[in-house]
mmCIF file with all atom_site columns, N, CA and C in Angstrom:
data_model
loop_
_atom_site.group_PDB
_atom_site.id
_atom_site.type_symbol
_atom_site.label_atom_id
_atom_site.label_alt_id
_atom_site.label_comp_id
_atom_site.label_asym_id
_atom_site.label_entity_id
_atom_site.label_seq_id
_atom_site.pdbx_PDB_ins_code
_atom_site.Cartn_x
_atom_site.Cartn_y
_atom_site.Cartn_z
_atom_site.occupancy
_atom_site.B_iso_or_equiv
_atom_site.pdbx_formal_charge
_atom_site.auth_seq_id
_atom_site.auth_comp_id
_atom_site.auth_asym_id
_atom_site.auth_atom_id
_atom_site.pdbx_PDB_model_num
ATOM 1   N N  . MET A 1 1  ? 4.532  -14.211 -45.975 1.00 68.00 ? 21 MET A N  1
ATOM 2   C CA . MET A 1 1  ? 6.188  -13.966 -45.956 1.00 68.00 ? 21 MET A CA 1
ATOM 3   C C  . MET A 1 1  ? 5.601  -15.481 -47.348 1.00 68.00 ? 21 MET A C  1
ATOM 4   N N  . CYS A 1 2  ? 6.499  -14.839 -48.636 1.00 72.00 ? 22 CYS A N  1
ATOM 5   C CA . CYS A 1 2  ? 6.769  -16.115 -49.744 1.00 72.00 ? 22 CYS A CA 1
ATOM 6   C C  . CYS A 1 2  ? 7.666  -15.373 -50.035 1.00 72.00 ? 22 CYS A C  1
ATOM 7   N N  . PRO A 1 3  ? 8.566  -16.614 -51.013 1.00 71.00 ? 23 PRO A N  1
ATOM 8   C CA . PRO A 1 3  ? 9.506  -16.123 -52.052 1.00 71.00 ? 23 PRO A CA 1
ATOM 9   C C  . PRO A 1 3  ? 8.732  -16.505 -53.555 1.00 71.00 ? 23 PRO A C  1
ATOM 10  N N  . LEU A 1 4  ? 9.416  -15.263 -54.572 1.00 79.00 ? 24 LEU A N  1
ATOM 11  C CA . LEU A 1 4  ? 9.187  -15.299 -55.737 1.00 79.00 ? 24 LEU A CA 1
ATOM 12  C C  . LEU A 1 4  ? 9.202  -16.843 -56.685 1.00 79.00 ? 24 LEU A C  1
ATOM 13  N N  . VAL A 1 5  ? 8.765  -17.716 -56.992 1.00 85.00 ? 25 VAL A N  1
ATOM 14  C CA . VAL A 1 5  ? 9.035  -19.127 -57.210 1.00 85.00 ? 25 VAL A CA 1
ATOM 15  C C  . VAL A 1 5  ? 8.506  -18.489 -58.571 1.00 85.00 ? 25 VAL A C  1
ATOM 16  N N  . SER A 1 6  ? 9.948  -19.195 -58.728 1.00 90.00 ? 26 SER A N  1
ATOM 17  C CA . SER A 1 6  ? 11.155 -19.558 -60.175 1.00 90.00 ? 26 SER A CA 1
ATOM 18  C C  . SER A 1 6  ? 10.615 -20.580 -61.159 1.00 90.00 ? 26 SER A C  1
ATOM 19  N N  . GLY A 1 7  ? 10.275 -21.421 -60.714 1.00 90.00 ? 27 GLY A N  1
ATOM 20  C CA . GLY A 1 7  ? 9.584  -22.811 -61.291 1.00 90.00 ? 27 GLY A CA 1
ATOM 21  C C  . GLY A 1 7  ? 10.502 -23.852 -61.826 1.00 90.00 ? 27 GLY A C  1
ATOM 22  N N  . ILE A 1 8  ? 11.771 -23.801 -60.717 1.00 91.00 ? 28 ILE A N  1
ATOM 23  C CA . ILE A 1 8  ? 13.054 -24.840 -61.116 1.00 91.00 ? 28 ILE A CA 1
ATOM 24  C C  . ILE A 1 8  ? 12.931 -25.084 -58.991 1.00 91.00 ? 28 ILE A C  1
ATOM 25  N N  . THR A 1 9  ? 12.671 -26.701 -59.374 1.00 88.00 ? 29 THR A N  1
ATOM 26  C CA . THR A 1 9  ? 11.859 -27.253 -57.592 1.00 88.00 ? 29 THR A CA 1
ATOM 27  C C  . THR A 1 9  ? 13.105 -26.771 -57.282 1.00 88.00 ? 29 THR A C  1
ATOM 28  N N  . THR A 1 10 ? 14.190 -27.438 -57.538 1.00 88.00 ? 30 THR A N  1
ATOM 29  C CA . THR A 1 10 ? 15.777 -26.893 -56.781 1.00 88.00 ? 30 THR A CA 1
ATOM 30  C C  . THR A 1 10 ? 15.790 -25.595 -55.990 1.00 88.00 ? 30 THR A C  1
ATOM 31  N N  . LYS A 1 11 ? 16.266 -25.073 -57.196 1.00 90.00 ? 31 LYS A N  1
ATOM 32  C CA . LYS A 1 11 ? 16.556 -23.555 -56.815 1.00 90.00 ? 31 LYS A CA 1
ATOM 33  C C  . LYS A 1 11 ? 15.015 -22.815 -55.169 1.00 90.00 ? 31 LYS A C  1
ATOM 34  N N  . ASP A 1 12 ? 13.601 -23.164 -56.131 1.00 89.00 ? 32 ASP A N  1
ATOM 35  C CA . ASP A 1 12 ? 12.393 -22.623 -54.970 1.00 89.00 ? 32 ASP A CA 1
ATOM 36  C C  . ASP A 1 12 ? 12.993 -22.978 -53.478 1.00 89.00 ? 32 ASP A C  1
ATOM 37  N N  . ALA A 1 13 ? 12.967 -24.422 -53.479 1.00 87.00 ? 33 ALA A N  1
ATOM 38  C CA . ALA A 1 13 ? 13.288 -25.012 -52.042 1.00 87.00 ? 33 ALA A CA 1
ATOM 39  C C  . ALA A 1 13 ? 14.632 -24.294 -51.946 1.00 87.00 ? 33 ALA A C  1
ATOM 40  N N  . ALA A 1 14 ? 15.365 -24.071 -52.159 1.00 89.00 ? 34 ALA A N  1
ATOM 41  C CA . ALA A 1 14 ? 16.630 -23.170 -51.530 1.00 89.00 ? 34 ALA A CA 1
ATOM 42  C C  . ALA A 1 14 ? 15.716 -22.174 -50.466 1.00 89.00 ? 34 ALA A C  1
ATOM 43  N N  . LEU A 1 15 ? 15.563 -21.073 -51.926 1.00 90.00 ? 35 LEU A N  1
ATOM 44  C CA . LEU A 1 15 ? 14.936 -20.169 -51.518 1.00 90.00 ? 35 LEU A CA 1
ATOM 45  C C  . LEU A 1 15 ? 13.897 -20.678 -50.306 1.00 90.00 ? 35 LEU A C  1
ATOM 46  N N  . SER A 1 16 ? 12.835 -21.095 -50.115 1.00 89.00 ? 36 SER A N  1
ATOM 47  C CA . SER A 1 16 ? 11.542 -21.417 -48.965 1.00 89.00 ? 36 SER A CA 1
ATOM 48  C C  . SER A 1 16 ? 12.542 -21.502 -47.969 1.00 89.00 ? 36 SER A C  1
ATOM 49  N N  . PHE A 1 17 ? 13.629 -22.504 -47.561 1.00 89.00 ? 37 PHE A N  1
ATOM 50  C CA . PHE A 1 17 ? 14.895 -22.704 -46.503 1.00 89.00 ? 37 PHE A CA 1
ATOM 51  C C  . PHE A 1 17 ? 15.291 -22.211 -46.164 1.00 89.00 ? 37 PHE A C  1
ATOM 52  N N  . GLU A 1 18 ? 15.623 -21.380 -47.105 1.00 91.00 ? 38 GLU A N  1
ATOM 53  C CA . GLU A 1 18 ? 16.109 -19.569 -46.386 1.00 91.00 ? 38 GLU A CA 1
ATOM 54  C C  . GLU A 1 18 ? 15.565 -19.017 -45.544 1.00 91.00 ? 38 GLU A C  1
ATOM 55  N N  . LEU A 1 19 ? 14.301 -18.726 -46.129 1.00 91.00 ? 39 LEU A N  1
ATOM 56  C CA . LEU A 1 19 ? 13.085 -17.907 -45.890 1.00 91.00 ? 39 LEU A CA 1
ATOM 57  C C  . LEU A 1 19 ? 12.844 -18.446 -44.790 1.00 91.00 ? 39 LEU A C  1
ATOM 58  N N  . GLY A 1 20 ? 11.992 -19.134 -44.571 1.00 91.00 ? 40 GLY A N  1
ATOM 59  C CA . GLY A 1 20 ? 12.124 -20.409 -43.452 1.00 91.00 ? 40 GLY A CA 1
ATOM 60  C C  . GLY A 1 20 ? 13.526 -19.801 -42.248 1.00 91.00 ? 40 GLY A C  1
ATOM 61  N N  . MET A 1 21 ? 14.316 -20.199 -42.481 1.00 90.00 ? 41 MET A N  1
ATOM 62  C CA . MET A 1 21 ? 15.436 -19.833 -41.376 1.00 90.00 ? 41 MET A CA 1
ATOM 63  C C  . MET A 1 21 ? 15.562 -18.196 -41.005 1.00 90.00 ? 41 MET A C  1
ATOM 64  N N  . ARG A 1 22 ? 15.623 -17.132 -42.015 1.00 91.00 ? 42 ARG A N  1
ATOM 65  C CA . ARG A 1 22 ? 15.094 -16.283 -41.367 1.00 91.00 ? 42 ARG A CA 1
ATOM 66  C C  . ARG A 1 22 ? 14.118 -15.528 -40.857 1.00 91.00 ? 42 ARG A C  1
ATOM 67  N N  . ALA A 1 23 ? 13.142 -16.756 -40.477 1.00 92.00 ? 43 ALA A N  1
ATOM 68  C CA . ALA A 1 23 ? 11.943 -16.344 -39.760 1.00 92.00 ? 43 ALA A CA 1
ATOM 69  C C  . ALA A 1 23 ? 12.142 -16.755 -37.781 1.00 92.00 ? 43 ALA A C  1
ATOM 70  N N  . LEU A 1 24 ? 13.160 -17.774 -38.498 1.00 91.00 ? 44 LEU A N  1
ATOM 71  C CA . LEU A 1 24 ? 13.158 -19.059 -37.517 1.00 91.00 ? 44 LEU A CA 1
ATOM 72  C C  . LEU A 1 24 ? 14.406 -17.960 -36.226 1.00 91.00 ? 44 LEU A C  1
ATOM 73  N N  . GLY A 1 25 ? 15.333 -17.199 -37.516 1.00 90.00 ? 45 GLY A N  1
ATOM 74  C CA . GLY A 1 25 ? 16.324 -16.467 -36.132 1.00 90.00 ? 45 GLY A CA 1
ATOM 75  C C  . GLY A 1 25 ? 15.217 -14.971 -36.179 1.00 90.00 ? 45 GLY A C  1
ATOM 76  N N  . LEU A 1 26 ? 14.578 -14.292 -36.798 1.00 91.00 ? 46 LEU A N  1
ATOM 77  C CA . LEU A 1 26 ? 13.570 -13.465 -36.731 1.00 91.00 ? 46 LEU A CA 1
ATOM 78  C C  . LEU A 1 26 ? 12.852 -13.457 -34.548 1.00 91.00 ? 46 LEU A C  1
ATOM 79  N N  . ALA A 1 27 ? 12.205 -14.795 -35.294 1.00 92.00 ? 47 ALA A N  1
ATOM 80  C CA . ALA A 1 27 ? 11.461 -15.395 -33.672 1.00 92.00 ? 47 ALA A CA 1
ATOM 81  C C  . ALA A 1 27 ? 12.522 -15.997 -32.647 1.00 92.00 ? 47 ALA A C  1
ATOM 82  N N  . LEU A 1 28 ? 14.002 -16.506 -32.748 1.00 88.00 ? 48 LEU A N  1
ATOM 83  C CA . LEU A 1 28 ? 14.559 -17.289 -31.551 1.00 88.00 ? 48 LEU A CA 1
ATOM 84  C C  . LEU A 1 28 ? 15.143 -16.451 -31.994 1.00 88.00 ? 48 LEU A C  1
ATOM 85  N N  . GLY A 1 29 ? 16.383 -15.151 -32.439 1.00 85.00 ? 49 GLY A N  1
ATOM 86  C CA . GLY A 1 29 ? 17.392 -14.545 -32.206 1.00 85.00 ? 49 GLY A CA 1
ATOM 87  C C  . GLY A 1 29 ? 18.755 -15.102 -31.656 1.00 85.00 ? 49 GLY A C  1
ATOM 88  N N  . ASN A 1 30 ? 18.915 -14.889 -30.650 1.00 74.00 ? 50 ASN A N  1
ATOM 89  C CA . ASN A 1 30 ? 19.900 -15.321 -30.160 1.00 74.00 ? 50 ASN A CA 1
ATOM 90  C C  . ASN A 1 30 ? 19.350 -16.338 -28.956 1.00 74.00 ? 50 ASN A C  1
ATOM 91  N N  . ARG A 1 31 ? 18.667 -17.920 -29.115 1.00 73.00 ? 51 ARG A N  1
ATOM 92  C CA . ARG A 1 31 ? 17.782 -17.825 -28.094 1.00 73.00 ? 51 ARG A CA 1
ATOM 93  C C  . ARG A 1 31 ? 18.302 -19.663 -29.521 1.00 73.00 ? 51 ARG A C  1
ATOM 94  N N  . ILE A 1 32 ? 18.386 -19.197 -30.928 1.00 68.00 ? 52 ILE A N  1
ATOM 95  C CA . ILE A 1 32 ? 18.765 -20.234 -31.955 1.00 68.00 ? 52 ILE A CA 1
ATOM 96  C C  . ILE A 1 32 ? 19.310 -21.552 -31.075 1.00 68.00 ? 52 ILE A C  1
ATOM 97  N N  . HIS A 1 33 ? 20.617 -21.079 -30.916 1.00 65.00 ? 53 HIS A N  1
ATOM 98  C CA . HIS A 1 33 ? 21.890 -21.507 -30.560 1.00 65.00 ? 53 HIS A CA 1
ATOM 99  C C  . HIS A 1 33 ? 22.298 -22.565 -28.917 1.00 65.00 ? 53 HIS A C  1
ATOM 100 N N  . LEU A 1 34 ? 20.659 -22.594 -28.078 1.00 60.00 ? 54 LEU A N  1
ATOM 101 C CA . LEU A 1 34 ? 20.835 -22.875 -27.137 1.00 60.00 ? 54 LEU A CA 1
ATOM 102 C C  . LEU A 1 34 ? 20.697 -24.468 -27.059 1.00 60.00 ? 54 LEU A C  1
ATOM 103 N N  . GLU A 1 35 ? 21.056 -24.907 -25.780 1.00 63.00 ? 55 GLU A N  1
ATOM 104 C CA . GLU A 1 35 ? 20.483 -26.284 -26.603 1.00 63.00 ? 55 GLU A CA 1
ATOM 105 C C  . GLU A 1 35 ? 19.516 -26.872 -25.427 1.00 63.00 ? 55 GLU A C  1
ATOM 106 N N  . PRO A 1 36 ? 18.098 -28.033 -25.852 1.00 63.00 ? 56 PRO A N  1
ATOM 107 C CA . PRO A 1 36 ? 17.266 -28.091 -25.709 1.00 63.00 ? 56 PRO A CA 1
ATOM 108 C C  . PRO A 1 36 ? 17.137 -28.344 -23.926 1.00 63.00 ? 56 PRO A C  1
ATOM 109 N N  . GLY A 1 37 ? 16.811 -27.887 -23.595 1.00 60.00 ? 57 GLY A N  1
ATOM 110 C CA . GLY A 1 37 ? 16.270 -27.571 -21.355 1.00 60.00 ? 57 GLY A CA 1
ATOM 111 C C  . GLY A 1 37 ? 17.314 -26.708 -20.701 1.00 60.00 ? 57 GLY A C  1
ATOM 112 N N  . ALA A 1 38 ? 18.381 -26.130 -21.728 1.00 60.00 ? 58 ALA A N  1
ATOM 113 C CA . ALA A 1 38 ? 19.352 -24.780 -21.208 1.00 60.00 ? 58 ALA A CA 1
ATOM 114 C C  . ALA A 1 38 ? 19.110 -23.873 -20.777 1.00 60.00 ? 58 ALA A C  1
ATOM 115 N N  . ALA A 1 39 ? 19.480 -23.157 -19.890 1.00 59.00 ? 59 ALA A N  1
ATOM 116 C CA . ALA A 1 39 ? 18.398 -22.118 -18.964 1.00 59.00 ? 59 ALA A CA 1
ATOM 117 C C  . ALA A 1 39 ? 18.565 -20.426 -20.293 1.00 59.00 ? 59 ALA A C  1
ATOM 118 N N  . ASP A 1 40 ? 17.724 -20.405 -19.843 1.00 56.00 ? 60 ASP A N  1
ATOM 119 C CA . ASP A 1 40 ? 17.967 -19.167 -20.988 1.00 56.00 ? 60 ASP A CA 1
ATOM 120 C C  . ASP A 1 40 ? 17.691 -17.452 -19.615 1.00 56.00 ? 60 ASP A C  1
ATOM 121 N N  . ASP A 1 41 ? 18.472 -17.337 -19.459 1.00 56.00 ? 61 ASP A N  1
ATOM 122 C CA . ASP A 1 41 ? 19.258 -15.892 -18.417 1.00 56.00 ? 61 ASP A CA 1
ATOM 123 C C  . ASP A 1 41 ? 18.272 -14.733 -19.427 1.00 56.00 ? 61 ASP A C  1
ATOM 124 N N  . ASP A 1 42 ? 19.314 -14.401 -20.270 1.00 57.00 ? 62 ASP A N  1
ATOM 125 C CA . ASP A 1 42 ? 19.099 -14.015 -21.455 1.00 57.00 ? 62 ASP A CA 1
ATOM 126 C C  . ASP A 1 42 ? 18.329 -13.573 -22.203 1.00 57.00 ? 62 ASP A C  1
ATOM 127 N N  . GLU A 1 43 ? 16.919 -12.888 -22.383 1.00 57.00 ? 63 GLU A N  1
ATOM 128 C CA . GLU A 1 43 ? 15.863 -12.502 -23.534 1.00 57.00 ? 63 GLU A CA 1
ATOM 129 C C  . GLU A 1 43 ? 16.470 -11.957 -24.624 1.00 57.00 ? 63 GLU A C  1
ATOM 130 N N  . SER A 1 44 ? 17.268 -11.571 -25.273 1.00 61.00 ? 64 SER A N  1
ATOM 131 C CA . SER A 1 44 ? 17.752 -10.615 -26.601 1.00 61.00 ? 64 SER A CA 1
ATOM 132 C C  . SER A 1 44 ? 17.565 -11.634 -27.275 1.00 61.00 ? 64 SER A C  1
ATOM 133 N N  . GLY A 1 45 ? 17.242 -9.831  -28.899 1.00 71.00 ? 65 GLY A N  1
ATOM 134 C CA . GLY A 1 45 ? 16.932 -10.642 -29.908 1.00 71.00 ? 65 GLY A CA 1
ATOM 135 C C  . GLY A 1 45 ? 15.942 -11.400 -30.398 1.00 71.00 ? 65 GLY A C  1
ATOM 136 N N  . GLY A 1 46 ? 15.380 -12.376 -30.026 1.00 87.00 ? 66 GLY A N  1
ATOM 137 C CA . GLY A 1 46 ? 13.744 -13.006 -30.830 1.00 87.00 ? 66 GLY A CA 1
ATOM 138 C C  . GLY A 1 46 ? 12.212 -12.133 -30.194 1.00 87.00 ? 66 GLY A C  1
ATOM 139 N N  . VAL A 1 47 ? 11.981 -12.368 -31.058 1.00 91.00 ? 67 VAL A N  1
ATOM 140 C CA . VAL A 1 47 ? 9.990  -11.562 -30.735 1.00 91.00 ? 67 VAL A CA 1
ATOM 141 C C  . VAL A 1 47 ? 9.097  -12.392 -30.420 1.00 91.00 ? 67 VAL A C  1
ATOM 142 N N  . LEU A 1 48 ? 10.179 -13.667 -30.445 1.00 89.00 ? 68 LEU A N  1
ATOM 143 C CA . LEU A 1 48 ? 8.963  -14.525 -30.209 1.00 89.00 ? 68 LEU A CA 1
ATOM 144 C C  . LEU A 1 48 ? 8.648  -14.760 -28.367 1.00 89.00 ? 68 LEU A C  1
ATOM 145 N N  . ARG A 1 49 ? 7.761  -15.184 -27.593 1.00 88.00 ? 69 ARG A N  1
ATOM 146 C CA . ARG A 1 49 ? 7.950  -15.138 -26.703 1.00 88.00 ? 69 ARG A CA 1
ATOM 147 C C  . ARG A 1 49 ? 8.187  -16.360 -25.927 1.00 88.00 ? 69 ARG A C  1
ATOM 148 N N  . VAL A 1 50 ? 8.662  -16.472 -24.246 1.00 83.00 ? 70 VAL A N  1
ATOM 149 C CA . VAL A 1 50 ? 8.748  -18.176 -24.287 1.00 83.00 ? 70 VAL A CA 1
ATOM 150 C C  . VAL A 1 50 ? 7.490  -18.216 -23.565 1.00 83.00 ? 70 VAL A C  1
ATOM 151 N N  . GLY A 1 51 ? 7.643  -19.272 -24.354 1.00 88.00 ? 71 GLY A N  1
ATOM 152 C CA . GLY A 1 51 ? 6.139  -20.423 -24.289 1.00 88.00 ? 71 GLY A CA 1
ATOM 153 C C  . GLY A 1 51 ? 4.801  -20.173 -25.436 1.00 88.00 ? 71 GLY A C  1
ATOM 154 N N  . GLY A 1 52 ? 5.649  -19.046 -26.562 1.00 92.00 ? 72 GLY A N  1
ATOM 155 C CA . GLY A 1 52 ? 5.510  -18.917 -27.707 1.00 92.00 ? 72 GLY A CA 1
ATOM 156 C C  . GLY A 1 52 ? 5.062  -19.873 -28.510 1.00 92.00 ? 72 GLY A C  1
ATOM 157 N N  . HIS A 1 53 ? 4.540  -20.263 -29.803 1.00 94.00 ? 73 HIS A N  1
ATOM 158 C CA . HIS A 1 53 ? 4.655  -21.421 -30.892 1.00 94.00 ? 73 HIS A CA 1
ATOM 159 C C  . HIS A 1 53 ? 4.750  -20.621 -32.138 1.00 94.00 ? 73 HIS A C  1
ATOM 160 N N  . LEU A 1 54 ? 5.414  -21.420 -33.317 1.00 94.00 ? 74 LEU A N  1
ATOM 161 C CA . LEU A 1 54 ? 5.671  -20.778 -34.504 1.00 94.00 ? 74 LEU A CA 1
ATOM 162 C C  . LEU A 1 54 ? 5.698  -21.187 -35.565 1.00 94.00 ? 74 LEU A C  1
ATOM 163 N N  . VAL A 1 55 ? 5.380  -21.207 -37.414 1.00 94.00 ? 75 VAL A N  1
ATOM 164 C CA . VAL A 1 55 ? 4.789  -22.115 -37.929 1.00 94.00 ? 75 VAL A CA 1
ATOM 165 C C  . VAL A 1 55 ? 5.509  -21.342 -38.879 1.00 94.00 ? 75 VAL A C  1
ATOM 166 N N  . ILE A 1 56 ? 6.579  -22.334 -39.048 1.00 91.00 ? 76 ILE A N  1
ATOM 167 C CA . ILE A 1 56 ? 6.784  -22.138 -40.981 1.00 91.00 ? 76 ILE A CA 1
ATOM 168 C C  . ILE A 1 56 ? 7.364  -22.860 -42.073 1.00 91.00 ? 76 ILE A C  1
ATOM 169 N N  . LYS A 1 57 ? 5.856  -23.468 -42.604 1.00 86.00 ? 77 LYS A N  1
ATOM 170 C CA . LYS A 1 57 ? 5.655  -23.699 -43.865 1.00 86.00 ? 77 LYS A CA 1
ATOM 171 C C  . LYS A 1 57 ? 6.699  -23.289 -45.282 1.00 86.00 ? 77 LYS A C  1
ATOM 172 N N  . LYS A 1 58 ? 7.570  -24.684 -45.747 1.00 79.00 ? 78 LYS A N  1
ATOM 173 C CA . LYS A 1 58 ? 8.542  -24.455 -46.938 1.00 79.00 ? 78 LYS A CA 1
ATOM 174 C C  . LYS A 1 58 ? 8.447  -25.596 -47.719 1.00 79.00 ? 78 LYS A C  1
ATOM 175 N N  . ILE A 1 59 ? 8.445  -25.190 -49.435 1.00 73.00 ? 79 ILE A N  1
ATOM 176 C CA . ILE A 1 59 ? 8.284  -25.883 -50.352 1.00 73.00 ? 79 ILE A CA 1
ATOM 177 C C  . ILE A 1 59 ? 9.275  -26.564 -50.928 1.00 73.00 ? 79 ILE A C  1
ATOM 178 N N  . ASP A 1 60 ? 8.570  -28.135 -51.037 1.00 70.00 ? 80 ASP A N  1
ATOM 179 C CA . ASP A 1 60 ? 9.306  -29.268 -50.865 1.00 70.00 ? 80 ASP A CA 1
ATOM 180 C C  . ASP A 1 60 ? 9.571  -29.262 -52.252 1.00 70.00 ? 80 ASP A C  1
ATOM 181 N N  . ASN A 1 61 ? 10.367 -30.373 -53.275 1.00 60.00 ? 81 ASN A N  1
ATOM 182 C CA . ASN A 1 61 ? 10.423 -30.738 -54.547 1.00 60.00 ? 81 ASN A CA 1
ATOM 183 C C  . ASN A 1 61 ? 10.030 -31.413 -54.866 1.00 60.00 ? 81 ASN A C  1
#
């Protein structure tokens, strides 16, 4: 996934960040709001398995 690049650095960086946040939300679902070390009894939402890995690359300006 990659957003369309406009050539405007701040716009491109913002779109890249937004896309990364959407990927994170898809991966973690409701678990995105848990504090580190908190118990996750509810596996609702995300597609990333417990113990899985997610790599997000974003465009910097």
